[in-house]
XYZ file of N, CA and C in Angstrom:
228
model
N 27.557 -17.010 0.931
C 27.250 -16.758 -0.787
C 26.232 -17.661 -1.476
N 25.334 -17.293 -1.984
C 24.063 -18.289 -3.330
C 24.712 -18.422 -4.233
N 24.943 -19.276 -5.228
C 25.587 -19.317 -6.519
C 24.096 -18.232 -7.440
N 24.357 -17.441 -8.598
C 23.751 -17.047 -9.154
C 22.320 -17.765 -9.892
N 22.785 -19.443 -10.194
C 22.023 -20.075 -10.265
C 20.659 -20.622 -9.093
N 21.194 -20.342 -8.302
C 20.254 -20.960 -6.976
C 19.201 -19.313 -7.397
N 20.178 -18.513 -7.455
C 18.805 -17.102 -7.709
C 18.265 -16.948 -8.872
N 18.712 -17.198 -9.576
C 17.587 -17.396 -10.805
C 16.778 -18.378 -10.292
N 16.768 -19.481 -10.102
C 15.910 -20.520 -9.977
C 14.926 -19.898 -8.819
N 15.434 -19.286 -7.876
C 14.272 -18.239 -6.724
C 13.287 -17.551 -7.527
N 13.642 -16.937 -8.370
C 13.496 -15.784 -9.074
C 12.389 -16.236 -10.197
N 12.433 -16.828 -10.529
C 11.652 -17.618 -12.060
C 10.498 -18.438 -10.561
N 10.754 -18.763 -9.848
C 9.943 -19.802 -9.200
C 8.951 -18.625 -8.562
N 8.846 -17.344 -7.801
C 8.508 -16.344 -7.339
C 7.811 -15.991 -8.868
N 8.232 -15.443 -10.052
C 7.432 -14.921 -10.664
C 6.146 -16.636 -11.018
N 6.948 -17.607 -10.749
C 5.283 -18.134 -11.776
C 4.441 -18.335 -10.433
N 4.825 -18.102 -9.534
C 4.019 -17.848 -7.923
C 3.170 -16.624 -7.982
N 3.374 -15.597 -8.786
C 2.923 -14.143 -8.854
C 2.301 -14.219 -10.192
N 1.993 -15.242 -10.812
C 1.495 -15.047 -12.211
C 0.290 -15.373 -12.331
N -0.397 -14.122 -13.058
C -1.816 -13.751 -12.431
C -2.767 -14.931 -13.617
N -2.075 -15.345 -14.949
C -2.930 -16.102 -15.964
C -2.120 -16.500 -16.472
N -2.804 -17.493 -17.823
C -1.867 -18.599 -18.729
C -0.556 -17.808 -19.555
N -0.689 -16.866 -19.869
C -0.240 -15.814 -20.717
C 1.276 -15.065 -19.951
N 1.020 -14.964 -18.818
C 2.356 -14.709 -17.887
C 2.782 -15.657 -17.627
N 2.576 -16.958 -17.191
C 2.951 -18.158 -17.401
C 3.399 -18.178 -18.469
N 3.066 -18.368 -19.440
C 3.667 -18.698 -21.044
C 5.065 -17.790 -21.020
N 4.952 -16.494 -20.785
C 6.031 -15.253 -20.776
C 7.189 -15.899 -19.554
N 7.036 -15.772 -18.462
C 8.011 -16.755 -18.073
C 9.097 -17.388 -18.200
N 7.856 -19.247 -18.814
C 8.498 -19.903 -18.909
C 9.550 -19.440 -20.265
N 9.353 -18.930 -21.411
C 10.193 -18.435 -22.591
C 11.228 -17.368 -22.011
N 10.671 -16.698 -20.693
C 12.125 -15.916 -20.590
C 13.444 -17.332 -19.742
N 12.852 -18.310 -18.904
C 14.002 -18.895 -18.168
C 13.778 -20.270 -18.861
N 13.183 -20.590 -19.704
C 13.339 -22.133 -20.642
C 13.201 -21.893 -22.045
N 13.291 -20.954 -22.554
C 12.959 -20.809 -24.164
C 14.270 -20.676 -24.713
N 14.622 -21.097 -26.305
C 15.860 -20.989 -26.293
C 16.974 -19.839 -26.191
N 16.623 -18.257 -26.040
C 17.681 -18.219 -25.482
C 17.600 -17.077 -24.170
N 16.828 -18.457 -23.248
C 16.080 -18.486 -21.726
C 17.343 -17.873 -21.198
N 17.248 -17.860 -19.730
C 18.300 -18.094 -18.483
C 19.124 -19.495 -18.624
N 18.182 -20.332 -18.947
C 18.632 -21.392 -17.939
C 19.793 -21.630 -20.082
N 19.208 -21.830 -21.063
C 19.941 -21.705 -21.898
C 21.640 -20.904 -22.165
N 21.073 -19.801 -21.525
C 22.429 -19.345 -21.741
C 23.384 -19.454 -20.415
N 22.812 -19.918 -19.843
C 23.801 -20.408 -18.581
C 24.516 -22.194 -19.057
N 23.677 -22.749 -20.166
C 23.778 -23.718 -20.453
C 25.025 -23.957 -21.584
N 25.007 -22.674 -22.312
C 25.679 -22.367 -23.136
C 27.243 -21.774 -22.666
N 27.683 -21.902 -21.850
C 28.274 -21.171 -20.397
C 29.226 -22.077 -19.506
N 28.604 -23.670 -20.085
C 28.917 -24.188 -19.303
C 30.976 -24.905 -20.425
N 30.532 -24.519 -21.564
C 32.044 -24.464 -22.275
C 32.912 -24.191 -21.707
N 32.479 -22.253 -21.150
C 33.642 -21.872 -21.034
C 34.108 -22.092 -19.544
N 33.583 -23.153 -18.478
C 33.514 -22.870 -17.172
C 34.757 -24.006 -17.178
N 36.171 -23.819 -16.107
C 36.494 -24.696 -15.887
C 36.306 -26.381 -15.254
N 37.277 -26.875 -15.722
C 36.404 -28.819 -16.054
C 36.089 -28.998 -14.134
N 36.513 -27.974 -13.437
C 36.613 -28.645 -11.601
C 35.424 -27.808 -11.315
N 34.715 -26.646 -12.242
C 33.524 -26.278 -11.836
C 32.185 -26.722 -12.251
N 32.400 -27.544 -13.504
C 31.310 -28.447 -14.615
C 30.297 -29.017 -13.997
N 31.108 -30.117 -12.993
C 29.978 -30.400 -12.576
C 28.368 -30.231 -11.248
N 29.185 -29.329 -10.549
C 28.466 -28.454 -9.696
C 27.616 -27.637 -10.440
N 28.220 -26.845 -11.757
C 27.208 -25.727 -11.531
C 25.896 -26.648 -13.182
N 26.294 -27.858 -13.707
C 25.449 -28.541 -14.144
C 24.475 -29.156 -13.082
N 24.824 -29.670 -11.961
C 23.707 -30.412 -11.507
C 22.676 -28.960 -10.662
N 23.360 -27.886 -10.496
C 22.634 -26.456 -10.512
C 22.049 -25.969 -11.479
N 22.262 -25.923 -12.631
C 21.386 -26.060 -13.614
C 20.256 -27.100 -14.069
N 20.499 -28.395 -13.902
C 19.573 -29.247 -14.054
C 18.061 -29.100 -12.648
N 18.876 -28.909 -11.286
C 17.970 -28.501 -10.396
C 16.780 -27.402 -10.423
N 17.519 -26.576 -11.577
C 16.924 -25.286 -11.998
C 15.740 -25.285 -12.853
N 16.714 -25.939 -13.412
C 15.336 -26.374 -14.624
C 14.458 -27.378 -14.228
N 14.445 -28.199 -13.851
C 14.061 -29.112 -12.926
C 12.272 -28.317 -12.102
N 12.541 -27.504 -11.565
C 12.042 -26.974 -10.634
C 11.353 -25.760 -11.267
N 12.019 -25.418 -12.109
C 10.956 -24.110 -12.766
C 9.619 -24.808 -13.738
N 10.177 -26.180 -14.272
C 9.406 -27.040 -15.253
C 8.249 -27.342 -14.300
N 8.353 -27.836 -13.206
C 7.842 -28.985 -12.405
C 6.917 -27.653 -11.503
N 7.280 -25.891 -11.384
C 6.545 -25.112 -10.610
C 5.972 -24.730 -11.789
N 6.080 -24.735 -12.837
C 5.192 -24.536 -14.483
C 4.278 -25.639 -14.988
N 4.500 -26.647 -14.309
C 3.380 -27.684 -14.969
C 2.321 -27.975 -13.889
N 2.689 -26.901 -12.395
C 1.431 -27.303 -11.370
C 0.614 -26.233 -11.611
N 1.374 -24.922 -11.689
C 0.654 -23.618 -12.057
C -0.005 -23.473 -13.388
N 0.012 -24.792 -14.621
C -0.800 -24.407 -15.566
C -1.997 -25.383 -15.842
């Protein structure tokens, strides 16, 4: 079973790869990395997680953020 953050990262990377232009890439960036984006929402949810879950979810969150940022930099 994959974690929802892994699915989120895969979806974001697929959208970045399929983005036809700079405007579409910016839209993907806002959707995932923006102030109200999916990654930010997960960051806010960290407070509500059990103490034991935080390290794993934090690691996945950082990996997703890094992968999405790198893919956007490469595509842009």
